[in-house]
Short mmCIF file of C-alpha atoms in Angstrom, two decimals:
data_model
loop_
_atom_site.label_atom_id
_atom_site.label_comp_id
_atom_site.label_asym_id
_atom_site.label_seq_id
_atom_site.Cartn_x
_atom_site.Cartn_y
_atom_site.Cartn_z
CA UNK A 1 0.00 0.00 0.00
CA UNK A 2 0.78 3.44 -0.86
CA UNK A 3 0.84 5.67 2.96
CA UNK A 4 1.05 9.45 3.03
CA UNK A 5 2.32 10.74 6.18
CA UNK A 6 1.20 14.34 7.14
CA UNK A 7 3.74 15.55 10.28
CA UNK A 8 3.47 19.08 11.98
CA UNK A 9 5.21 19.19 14.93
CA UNK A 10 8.05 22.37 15.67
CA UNK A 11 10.56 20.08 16.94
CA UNK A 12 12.32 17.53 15.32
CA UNK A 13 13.00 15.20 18.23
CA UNK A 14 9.65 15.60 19.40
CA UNK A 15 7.27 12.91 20.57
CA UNK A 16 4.83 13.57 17.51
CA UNK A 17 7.98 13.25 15.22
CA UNK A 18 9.12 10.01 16.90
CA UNK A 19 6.24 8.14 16.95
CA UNK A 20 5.89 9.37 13.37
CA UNK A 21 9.16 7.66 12.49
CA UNK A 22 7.95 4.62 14.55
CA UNK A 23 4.69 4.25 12.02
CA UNK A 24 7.00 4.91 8.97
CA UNK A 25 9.35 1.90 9.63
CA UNK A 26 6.54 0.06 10.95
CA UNK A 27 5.06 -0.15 7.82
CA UNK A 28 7.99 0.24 5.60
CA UNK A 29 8.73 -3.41 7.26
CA UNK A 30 5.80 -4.14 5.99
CA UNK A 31 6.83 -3.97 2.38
CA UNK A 32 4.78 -0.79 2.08
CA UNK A 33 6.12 2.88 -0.11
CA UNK A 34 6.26 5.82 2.33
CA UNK A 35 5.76 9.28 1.44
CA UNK A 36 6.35 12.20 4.42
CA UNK A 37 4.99 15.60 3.93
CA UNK A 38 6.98 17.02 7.43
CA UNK A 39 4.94 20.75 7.19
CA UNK A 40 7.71 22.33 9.30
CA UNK A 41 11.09 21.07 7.48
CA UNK A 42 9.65 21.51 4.40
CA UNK A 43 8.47 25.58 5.30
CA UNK A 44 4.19 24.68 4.35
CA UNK A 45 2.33 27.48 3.81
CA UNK A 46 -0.60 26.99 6.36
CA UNK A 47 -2.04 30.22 4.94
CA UNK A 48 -5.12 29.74 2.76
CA UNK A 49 -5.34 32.30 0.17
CA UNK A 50 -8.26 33.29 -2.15
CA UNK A 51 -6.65 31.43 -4.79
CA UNK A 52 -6.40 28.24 -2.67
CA UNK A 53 -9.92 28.55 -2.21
CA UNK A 54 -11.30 29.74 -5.38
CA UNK A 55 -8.97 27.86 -8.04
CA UNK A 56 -11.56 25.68 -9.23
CA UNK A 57 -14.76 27.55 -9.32
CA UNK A 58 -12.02 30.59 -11.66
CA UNK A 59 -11.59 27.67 -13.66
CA UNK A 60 -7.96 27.82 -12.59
CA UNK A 61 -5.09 25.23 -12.08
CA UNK A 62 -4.19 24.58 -8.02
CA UNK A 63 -1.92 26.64 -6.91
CA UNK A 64 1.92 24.83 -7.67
CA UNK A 65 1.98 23.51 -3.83
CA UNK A 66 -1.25 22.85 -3.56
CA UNK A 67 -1.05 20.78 -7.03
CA UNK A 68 2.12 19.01 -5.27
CA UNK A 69 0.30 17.96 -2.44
CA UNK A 70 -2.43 16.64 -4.51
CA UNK A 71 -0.53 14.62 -6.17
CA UNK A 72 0.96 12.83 -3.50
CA UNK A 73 -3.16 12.02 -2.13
CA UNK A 74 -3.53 10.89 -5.02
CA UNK A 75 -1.12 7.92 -5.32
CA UNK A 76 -1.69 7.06 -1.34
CA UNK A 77 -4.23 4.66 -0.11
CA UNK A 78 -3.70 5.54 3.22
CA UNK A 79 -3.12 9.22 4.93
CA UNK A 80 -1.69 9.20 8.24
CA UNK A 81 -1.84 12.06 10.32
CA UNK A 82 0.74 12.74 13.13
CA UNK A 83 0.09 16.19 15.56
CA UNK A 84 -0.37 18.00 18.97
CA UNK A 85 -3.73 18.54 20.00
CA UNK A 86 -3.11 22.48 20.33
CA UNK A 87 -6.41 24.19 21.95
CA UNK A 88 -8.51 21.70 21.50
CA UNK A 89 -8.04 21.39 17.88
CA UNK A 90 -5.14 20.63 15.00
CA UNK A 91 -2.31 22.97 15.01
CA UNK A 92 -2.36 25.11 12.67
CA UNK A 93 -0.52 23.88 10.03
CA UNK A 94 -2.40 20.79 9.72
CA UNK A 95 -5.81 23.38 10.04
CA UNK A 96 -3.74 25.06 7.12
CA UNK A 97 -2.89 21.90 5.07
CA UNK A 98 -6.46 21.11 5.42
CA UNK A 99 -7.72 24.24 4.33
CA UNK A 100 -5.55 24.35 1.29
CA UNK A 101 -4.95 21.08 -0.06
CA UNK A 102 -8.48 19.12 0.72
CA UNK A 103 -10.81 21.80 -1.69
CA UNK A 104 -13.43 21.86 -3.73
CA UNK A 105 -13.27 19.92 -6.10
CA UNK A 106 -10.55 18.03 -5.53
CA UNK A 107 -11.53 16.04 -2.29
CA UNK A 108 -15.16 16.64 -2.20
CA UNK A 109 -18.02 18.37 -4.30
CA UNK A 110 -21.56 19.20 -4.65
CA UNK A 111 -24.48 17.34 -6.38
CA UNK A 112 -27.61 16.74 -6.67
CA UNK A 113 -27.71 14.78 -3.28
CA UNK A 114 -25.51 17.05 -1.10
CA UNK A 115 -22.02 17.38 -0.47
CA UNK A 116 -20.25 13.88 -1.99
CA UNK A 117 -16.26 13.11 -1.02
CA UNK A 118 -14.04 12.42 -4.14
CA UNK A 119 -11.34 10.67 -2.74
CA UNK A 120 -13.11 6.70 -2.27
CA UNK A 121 -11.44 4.17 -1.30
CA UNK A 122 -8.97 6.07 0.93
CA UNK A 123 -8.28 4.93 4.06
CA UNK A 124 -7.33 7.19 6.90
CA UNK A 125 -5.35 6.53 10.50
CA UNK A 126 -5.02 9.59 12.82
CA UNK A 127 -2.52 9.50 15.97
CA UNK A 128 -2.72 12.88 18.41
CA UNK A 129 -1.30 13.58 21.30
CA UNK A 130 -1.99 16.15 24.36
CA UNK A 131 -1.12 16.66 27.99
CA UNK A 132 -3.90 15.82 29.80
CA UNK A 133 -4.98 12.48 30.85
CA UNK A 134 -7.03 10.43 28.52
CA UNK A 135 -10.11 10.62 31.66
CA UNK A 136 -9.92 13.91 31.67
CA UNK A 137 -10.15 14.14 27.67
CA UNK A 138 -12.94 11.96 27.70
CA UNK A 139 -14.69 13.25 30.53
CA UNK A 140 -14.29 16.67 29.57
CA UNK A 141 -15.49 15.90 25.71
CA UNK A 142 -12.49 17.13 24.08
CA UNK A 143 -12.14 13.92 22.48
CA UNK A 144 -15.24 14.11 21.06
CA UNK A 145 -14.14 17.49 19.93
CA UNK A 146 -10.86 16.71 18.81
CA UNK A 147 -12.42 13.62 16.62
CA UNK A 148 -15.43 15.39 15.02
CA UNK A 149 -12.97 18.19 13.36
CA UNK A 150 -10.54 15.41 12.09
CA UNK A 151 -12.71 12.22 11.72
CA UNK A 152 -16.40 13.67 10.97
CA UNK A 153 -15.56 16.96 9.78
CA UNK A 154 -12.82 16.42 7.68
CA UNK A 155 -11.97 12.93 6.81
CA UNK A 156 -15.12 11.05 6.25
CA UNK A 157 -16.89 14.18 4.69
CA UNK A 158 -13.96 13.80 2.20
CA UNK A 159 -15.15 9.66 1.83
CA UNK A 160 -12.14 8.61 3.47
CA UNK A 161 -12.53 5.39 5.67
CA UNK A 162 -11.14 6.15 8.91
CA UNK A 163 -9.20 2.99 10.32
CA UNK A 164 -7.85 4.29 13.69
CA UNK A 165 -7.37 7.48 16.00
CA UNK A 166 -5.13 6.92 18.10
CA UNK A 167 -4.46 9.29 20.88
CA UNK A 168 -1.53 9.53 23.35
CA UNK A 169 -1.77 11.34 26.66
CA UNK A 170 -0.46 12.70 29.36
CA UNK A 171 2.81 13.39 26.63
CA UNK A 172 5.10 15.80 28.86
CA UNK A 173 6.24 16.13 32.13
CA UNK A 174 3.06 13.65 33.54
CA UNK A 175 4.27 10.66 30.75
CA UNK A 176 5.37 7.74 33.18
CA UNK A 177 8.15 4.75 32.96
CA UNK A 178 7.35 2.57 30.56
CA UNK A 179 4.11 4.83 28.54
CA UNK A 180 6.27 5.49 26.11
CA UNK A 181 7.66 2.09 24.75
CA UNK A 182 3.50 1.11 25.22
CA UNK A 183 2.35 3.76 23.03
CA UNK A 184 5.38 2.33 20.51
CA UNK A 185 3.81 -1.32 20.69
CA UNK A 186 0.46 0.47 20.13
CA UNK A 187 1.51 1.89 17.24
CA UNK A 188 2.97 -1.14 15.90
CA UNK A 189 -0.33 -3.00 16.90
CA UNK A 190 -2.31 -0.62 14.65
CA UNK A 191 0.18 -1.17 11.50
CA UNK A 192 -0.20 -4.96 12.37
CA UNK A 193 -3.93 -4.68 12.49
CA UNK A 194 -4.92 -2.56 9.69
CA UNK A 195 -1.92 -3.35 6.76
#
């Protein structure tokens, strides 16, 4: 299978970008191609722009990056995303990568029925992390907040089938011994499950 692996996360040896690398070889073992769109290293423009949002109804081509990125959902089967819940909510580079890449016309459009996602037959996997406990985000309905704006809103409004979210808490100075090298196995329990 073809994966596309969408990273935002400041630091390079961060948690997010570690576990990220944990998936890749994970399912590069797997006998799988791996592409990594890492929104920091590679300087993403999160900043949506009339002509990000208006290409197709102009009758215009996608803006060059935009077209890129396209390109590379295109040949995946599978999108991974890897990212801090900031807020509440995806940072916002991935808010920016969303806004700018999944359009109009290119991952979902309008007919006769309603909205209608473009991309089927996509699969999706979605690992997050914050610093609270996973009670609190439960009890609190974060979760639920962080999984209708990535899952509901986002993701399966675009037709993708969502496989997994898997989220990782308390990352930071309340992680414990041994959380770390279990969220690792988890992560290579997912890749074992689903490819």
């Amino acid at each position: 299978m073809n994966h596309l692996v969408v990273v935002s996360h400041p630091r390079e040896d961060s948690f997010t970008m570690n576990m990220m690398r944990t998936y890749v070889d994970a399912v590069a073992a797997r006998g799988h191609d791996v592409v990594v769109r890492d929104l920091y290293r590679m300087n993403f423009n999160p900043v949506a722009s009339y002509e990000d949002l208006y290409w197709i109804r102009d009758g215009l081509e996608a803006p060059k990056d935009v077209a890129v990125e396209h390109e590379h959902m295109r040949w995946a089967e599978v999108i991974a995303f890897f990212y801090p819940v900031w807020w509440i909510s995806l940072p916002a580079m991935i808010k920016g990568y969303v806004d700018r890449v999944f359009t109009l016309g290119f991952t979902y459009g309008h007919s006769p029925q309603g909205v209608q996602g473009l991309l089927p037959g996509k699969k999706a996997i979605v690992f997050t992390s914050s610093g609270s406990t996973p009670e609190h985000f439960d009890e609190s309905g974060k979760m639920n907040a962080v999984n209708t704006a990535i899952q509901l809103g986002t993701l399966e409004f675009c037709s993708f089938a969502m496989l997994a979210h898997k989220h990782f808490a308390p990352v930071g100075s309340r992680t414990k011994d041994g959380m770390v090298d279990s969220w690792v196995e988890d992560v290579h329990a997912l890749v074992k499950e689903h490819f």
